[in-house]
Short mmCIF file of C-alpha atoms in Angstrom, two decimals:
data_model
loop_
_atom_site.label_atom_id
_atom_site.label_comp_id
_atom_site.label_asym_id
_atom_site.label_seq_id
_atom_site.Cartn_x
_atom_site.Cartn_y
_atom_site.Cartn_z
CA MET A 1039 49.82 160.80 284.97
CA THR A 1040 50.85 157.62 283.22
CA ASP A 1041 48.70 156.56 280.44
CA PRO A 1042 46.90 153.16 281.39
CA VAL A 1043 47.21 152.22 277.74
CA VAL A 1044 50.98 152.05 278.15
CA ILE A 1045 50.89 150.37 281.68
CA ILE A 1046 48.78 147.38 280.68
CA PRO A 1047 51.08 146.15 277.95
CA VAL A 1048 54.00 146.51 280.06
CA VAL A 1049 52.47 144.38 282.87
CA ILE A 1050 51.31 141.81 280.60
CA LEU A 1051 54.89 141.60 279.21
CA ILE A 1052 56.38 141.24 282.56
CA VAL A 1053 53.96 138.52 283.49
CA ILE A 1054 54.93 136.64 280.25
CA VAL A 1055 58.51 136.95 281.08
CA ALA A 1056 58.15 135.87 284.64
CA LEU A 1057 56.14 132.82 283.42
CA ALA A 1058 58.63 131.90 280.82
CA LEU A 1059 61.50 132.24 283.43
CA MET A 1060 59.40 130.19 285.83
CA SER A 1061 58.84 127.49 283.13
CA LEU A 1062 62.34 126.82 282.64
CA ARG A 1063 64.18 123.92 284.60
CA ILE A 1064 67.69 122.64 284.41
CA VAL A 1065 67.89 118.68 284.28
CA LYS A 1066 71.55 117.58 285.03
CA GLU A 1067 73.39 114.96 282.88
CA TYR A 1068 72.81 112.20 285.45
CA GLU A 1069 69.03 113.12 285.92
CA ARG A 1070 65.95 112.59 283.79
CA GLY A 1071 62.53 114.30 284.27
CA VAL A 1072 59.27 112.34 284.32
CA ALA A 1073 56.63 114.99 283.70
CA PHE A 1074 52.89 115.06 283.95
CA ARG A 1075 50.61 117.69 282.02
CA LEU A 1076 47.13 117.79 283.77
CA GLY A 1077 47.81 114.19 285.04
CA ARG A 1078 48.90 112.75 281.69
CA LEU A 1079 52.30 111.46 281.13
CA ARG A 1080 54.73 113.55 278.77
CA PRO A 1081 57.73 112.28 277.10
CA LEU A 1082 60.88 111.91 279.06
CA LEU A 1083 62.67 115.24 279.74
CA GLY A 1084 66.37 116.02 279.82
CA PRO A 1085 69.12 116.40 280.16
CA GLY A 1086 69.58 120.28 279.91
CA ILE A 1087 66.95 122.90 279.82
CA VAL A 1088 63.49 121.86 279.72
CA VAL A 1089 60.03 123.68 279.88
CA VAL A 1090 57.59 122.83 282.50
CA LEU A 1091 54.58 125.09 282.76
CA PRO A 1092 53.59 126.27 286.08
CA GLY A 1093 50.03 125.03 287.14
CA LEU A 1094 49.93 122.67 284.20
CA ASP A 1095 52.94 120.51 284.41
CA LYS A 1096 54.53 118.53 287.33
CA MET A 1097 57.96 117.10 286.93
CA VAL A 1098 59.69 114.26 289.17
CA ARG A 1099 63.47 114.06 288.99
CA VAL A 1100 64.92 110.67 288.80
CA ASP A 1101 68.56 110.16 289.66
CA LEU A 1102 70.41 107.64 287.21
CA ARG A 1103 73.48 107.07 289.32
CA VAL A 1104 74.36 103.98 291.34
CA VAL A 1105 72.66 104.09 294.78
CA THR A 1106 74.36 102.50 297.76
CA LEU A 1107 71.68 100.85 300.07
CA THR A 1108 72.69 99.49 303.46
CA ILE A 1109 70.40 96.70 304.76
CA PRO A 1110 70.09 96.98 308.55
CA PRO A 1111 71.00 93.86 310.62
CA GLN A 1112 68.46 91.08 310.33
CA GLU A 1113 67.92 88.49 312.84
CA VAL A 1114 68.09 85.16 311.01
CA ILE A 1115 68.00 81.35 312.06
CA THR A 1116 70.11 79.39 309.71
CA ARG A 1117 69.26 76.00 308.47
CA ASP A 1118 71.17 74.28 311.21
CA ASN A 1119 69.16 76.33 313.93
CA VAL A 1120 71.91 78.93 314.73
CA THR A 1121 70.79 82.33 315.40
CA ALA A 1122 72.77 85.22 313.62
CA ARG A 1123 72.71 88.83 312.86
CA VAL A 1124 73.37 89.60 309.17
CA ASN A 1125 73.57 92.89 307.29
CA ALA A 1126 74.45 93.57 303.70
CA VAL A 1127 74.79 96.32 300.96
CA VAL A 1128 72.97 96.62 297.82
CA LEU A 1129 74.08 98.71 294.81
CA PHE A 1130 71.35 99.42 292.19
CA LYS A 1131 70.43 102.17 289.67
CA VAL A 1132 67.48 103.17 287.76
CA THR A 1133 67.43 102.13 284.16
CA ASP A 1134 63.93 103.20 283.28
CA PRO A 1135 62.86 106.48 284.76
CA ILE A 1136 59.29 106.22 283.68
CA ARG A 1137 58.69 102.75 285.13
CA SER A 1138 60.52 103.75 288.51
CA VAL A 1139 57.73 106.58 288.79
CA MET A 1140 54.82 104.85 287.33
CA ALA A 1141 55.30 101.13 288.57
CA VAL A 1142 56.10 101.84 292.15
CA GLU A 1143 55.49 104.76 294.66
CA ASN A 1144 59.12 104.92 296.00
CA HIS A 1145 61.49 102.62 294.16
CA ALA A 1146 64.36 103.07 296.68
CA VAL A 1147 62.09 102.19 299.77
CA ALA A 1148 60.62 99.22 297.77
CA THR A 1149 64.07 97.98 296.94
CA SER A 1150 65.26 98.39 300.60
CA GLN A 1151 62.18 96.23 301.82
CA ILE A 1152 62.44 93.58 299.26
CA SER A 1153 66.12 93.24 300.07
CA GLN A 1154 65.56 92.83 303.74
CA THR A 1155 63.04 90.06 303.17
CA THR A 1156 65.15 88.32 300.47
CA LEU A 1157 68.18 88.48 302.95
CA ARG A 1158 66.26 86.62 305.54
CA SER A 1159 64.88 84.03 303.32
CA VAL A 1160 68.16 83.23 301.48
CA VAL A 1161 70.26 83.07 304.65
CA GLY A 1162 67.60 81.06 306.45
CA ARG A 1163 67.90 78.28 303.81
CA ALA A 1164 71.70 78.23 304.16
CA GLU A 1165 73.75 76.41 307.07
CA LEU A 1166 76.19 78.44 309.26
CA ASP A 1167 79.31 76.90 307.45
CA THR A 1168 78.09 77.99 304.08
CA LEU A 1169 77.32 81.51 305.51
CA LEU A 1170 80.67 81.98 306.86
CA ALA A 1171 82.80 80.26 304.16
CA HIS A 1172 80.88 80.48 300.84
CA ARG A 1173 79.43 84.01 300.83
CA ALA A 1174 79.89 84.45 297.12
CA ASP A 1175 77.24 81.91 296.39
CA LEU A 1176 74.85 83.44 298.84
CA ASN A 1177 75.57 86.98 297.26
CA GLU A 1178 74.82 85.58 293.88
CA ASP A 1179 71.67 84.17 295.04
CA LEU A 1180 70.67 87.39 296.66
CA ALA A 1181 71.34 89.39 293.69
CA LYS A 1182 69.53 87.22 291.43
CA THR A 1183 66.34 86.92 293.64
CA ILE A 1184 66.27 90.91 294.26
CA ALA A 1185 66.87 91.64 290.65
CA GLN A 1186 63.83 89.62 289.63
CA GLN A 1187 61.59 91.51 291.97
CA SER A 1188 62.95 95.01 291.09
CA GLU A 1189 63.14 94.65 287.30
CA PRO A 1190 59.44 95.52 286.71
CA TRP A 1191 60.14 98.82 288.44
CA GLY A 1192 62.92 99.76 286.14
CA VAL A 1193 65.58 99.23 288.62
CA GLN A 1194 68.77 97.11 288.00
CA VAL A 1195 70.58 95.51 291.01
CA ASP A 1196 74.23 95.32 290.29
CA VAL A 1197 75.81 94.04 293.49
CA VAL A 1198 74.59 92.53 296.76
CA GLU A 1199 77.26 91.87 299.31
CA ILE A 1200 76.86 90.36 302.96
CA LYS A 1201 78.90 92.56 305.05
CA ASP A 1202 78.98 91.10 308.50
CA VAL A 1203 77.77 88.03 310.25
CA GLU A 1204 77.33 88.15 314.08
CA ILE A 1205 76.90 84.79 315.89
CA PRO A 1206 76.47 84.12 319.73
CA GLU A 1207 79.60 84.09 322.01
CA ILE A 1208 79.10 80.40 322.75
CA MET A 1209 79.13 79.55 319.07
CA GLN A 1210 82.28 81.40 318.61
CA ARG A 1211 84.01 79.48 321.47
CA ALA A 1212 82.72 76.22 320.14
CA MET A 1213 84.10 77.00 316.59
CA ALA A 1214 87.42 78.12 318.16
CA ARG A 1215 87.81 74.66 319.94
CA GLU A 1216 86.82 72.86 316.64
CA ALA A 1217 89.50 74.90 314.73
CA GLU A 1218 92.07 74.03 317.54
CA ALA A 1219 91.32 70.35 317.34
CA GLU A 1220 91.40 70.50 313.52
CA ARG A 1221 95.02 72.01 313.76
CA GLU A 1222 96.14 69.32 316.20
CA ARG A 1223 94.98 66.61 314.00
CA ARG A 1224 96.74 67.91 311.08
CA ALA A 1225 99.98 68.28 313.17
CA LYS A 1226 99.58 64.72 314.17
CA VAL A 1227 99.09 63.51 310.72
CA ILE A 1228 101.92 65.42 309.38
CA SER A 1229 104.29 63.89 312.12
CA ALA A 1230 103.07 60.52 311.50
CA ARG A 1231 103.87 60.80 307.85
CA GLY A 1232 107.37 62.18 308.62
CA GLU A 1233 108.11 59.28 310.77
CA LEU A 1234 106.82 56.88 308.09
CA GLN A 1235 108.93 58.35 305.49
CA ALA A 1236 111.98 58.54 307.95
CA SER A 1237 111.57 54.74 308.58
CA LYS A 1238 111.42 53.96 304.87
CA GLU A 1239 114.75 55.89 304.28
CA LEU A 1240 116.40 54.17 307.15
CA ARG A 1241 115.30 50.79 305.96
CA ASP A 1242 116.55 51.43 302.51
CA ALA A 1243 119.87 52.83 303.90
CA SER A 1244 120.29 49.68 306.07
CA ILE A 1245 119.78 47.41 303.07
CA ILE A 1246 122.47 49.24 301.22
CA LEU A 1247 124.95 49.07 303.95
CA SER A 1248 124.24 45.46 304.71
CA GLN A 1249 125.41 44.73 301.09
CA SER A 1250 128.51 46.54 301.59
CA PRO A 1251 130.56 45.95 304.71
CA ALA A 1252 133.16 48.61 303.71
CA SER A 1253 130.63 51.19 303.54
CA LEU A 1254 129.44 50.11 306.98
CA GLN A 1255 132.94 50.47 308.37
CA LEU A 1256 133.18 53.90 306.82
CA ARG A 1257 130.02 54.97 308.29
CA TYR A 1258 131.11 53.70 311.76
CA LEU A 1259 134.44 55.65 311.51
CA GLN A 1260 132.64 58.73 310.40
CA THR A 1261 130.35 58.46 313.39
CA LEU A 1262 133.35 58.22 315.77
CA LEU A 1263 134.93 61.30 314.11
CA GLU A 1264 131.80 63.27 314.77
CA LEU A 1265 131.70 62.15 318.31
CA GLY A 1266 135.39 62.97 318.94
CA ALA A 1267 134.91 66.62 317.76
CA ASP A 1268 133.92 67.52 321.29
CA GLN A 1269 136.85 67.13 323.50
CA ASN A 1270 134.85 67.41 326.76
CA SER A 1271 132.60 64.35 326.13
CA THR A 1272 133.31 60.78 327.03
CA VAL A 1273 133.04 58.40 324.40
CA VAL A 1274 132.31 54.58 325.11
CA PHE A 1275 134.06 52.92 322.10
CA PRO A 1276 132.21 49.86 321.02
CA LEU A 1277 134.16 47.43 318.74
CA PRO A 1278 132.42 45.69 315.92
CA ILE A 1279 132.20 42.02 316.16
CA ASP A 1280 133.94 41.76 312.71
CA ILE A 1281 137.05 43.37 314.19
CA LEU A 1282 137.26 40.95 317.06
CA GLN A 1283 136.25 37.87 315.14
CA PRO A 1284 139.99 36.76 314.35
CA PHE A 1285 141.01 37.22 318.09
CA LEU A 1286 137.95 35.22 319.16
CA SER A 1287 138.75 32.44 316.72
CA ALA A 1288 142.32 32.32 317.89
CA ALA A 1289 141.24 32.14 321.61
CA THR A 1290 138.81 29.44 320.81
CA ALA A 1291 141.51 27.39 319.12
CA VAL A 1292 143.90 27.51 322.04
CA THR A 1293 141.07 26.86 324.53
CA THR A 1294 140.17 23.64 322.41
CA HIS A 1295 143.90 22.48 322.01
CA PHE A 1296 144.37 22.44 325.84
CA THR A 1297 141.09 20.87 326.55
CA ASP A 1298 141.47 18.05 324.13
CA ARG A 1299 144.99 17.01 325.46
CA PRO A 1300 145.27 13.69 327.48
CA LYS A 1301 145.43 14.24 331.28
CA GLY A 1302 148.90 12.67 331.61
CA ASP A 1303 150.35 15.16 329.14
CA LEU A 1304 148.92 17.92 331.23
CA ASP A 1305 150.61 16.59 334.41
CA ASP A 1306 154.01 16.18 332.57
CA SER A 1307 153.84 19.70 331.46
CA ALA A 1308 153.15 20.75 334.90
#
């Protein structure tokens, strides 16, 4: 038979070793352990191997990595009374593990709820154009407001980004018509400015040509050369009045000579 005196110490040793092994915990580098001994807070544990006594201590693991939180779509009425569905994403991390456990029951759920209410509040104060074109300002306002609420919990909000904005189909069609009208207006303005610049250039060119008749003649001949490049075209050749002026003057002089002669001279010549 085995001596009881020998068995009892062996059993006690086995129990002690088992309790020691059960008391060891491994806390990863990106984690911290918030432990309570008989309900009282202990100093922060980790990273590495820590001792948590079974039955006496209770440890809560807190992740220090950045957490990505997606805010579900929220029905929002903007300042100009347009209904929109808006969702966003929030990036936050725990900076104080003890406060994240002591100050709030579940810091992730609390951050999610405060983000949803803040999103509805901030977007409701903005107009639709601001929501669509100036999201950076709204993101900054959201991040600042959420950070003020979560800072007492030991949670730091790094980024808040509005992901998508859904508006009614009727509003989409109205915005498309508005954009088309704006593009047409810009096209007409550009065309009018081009006509104005062209008219100014033509006016300057006419002034220069009027001061130099030779330049005007050269321009005229150049135009005729360009028209004659196409052999299949019919060109109506206009003569400048300057070229015909000597012939017109001579014809006028002859007509005046015969008109001014006496009637008898005309009969003799006949």
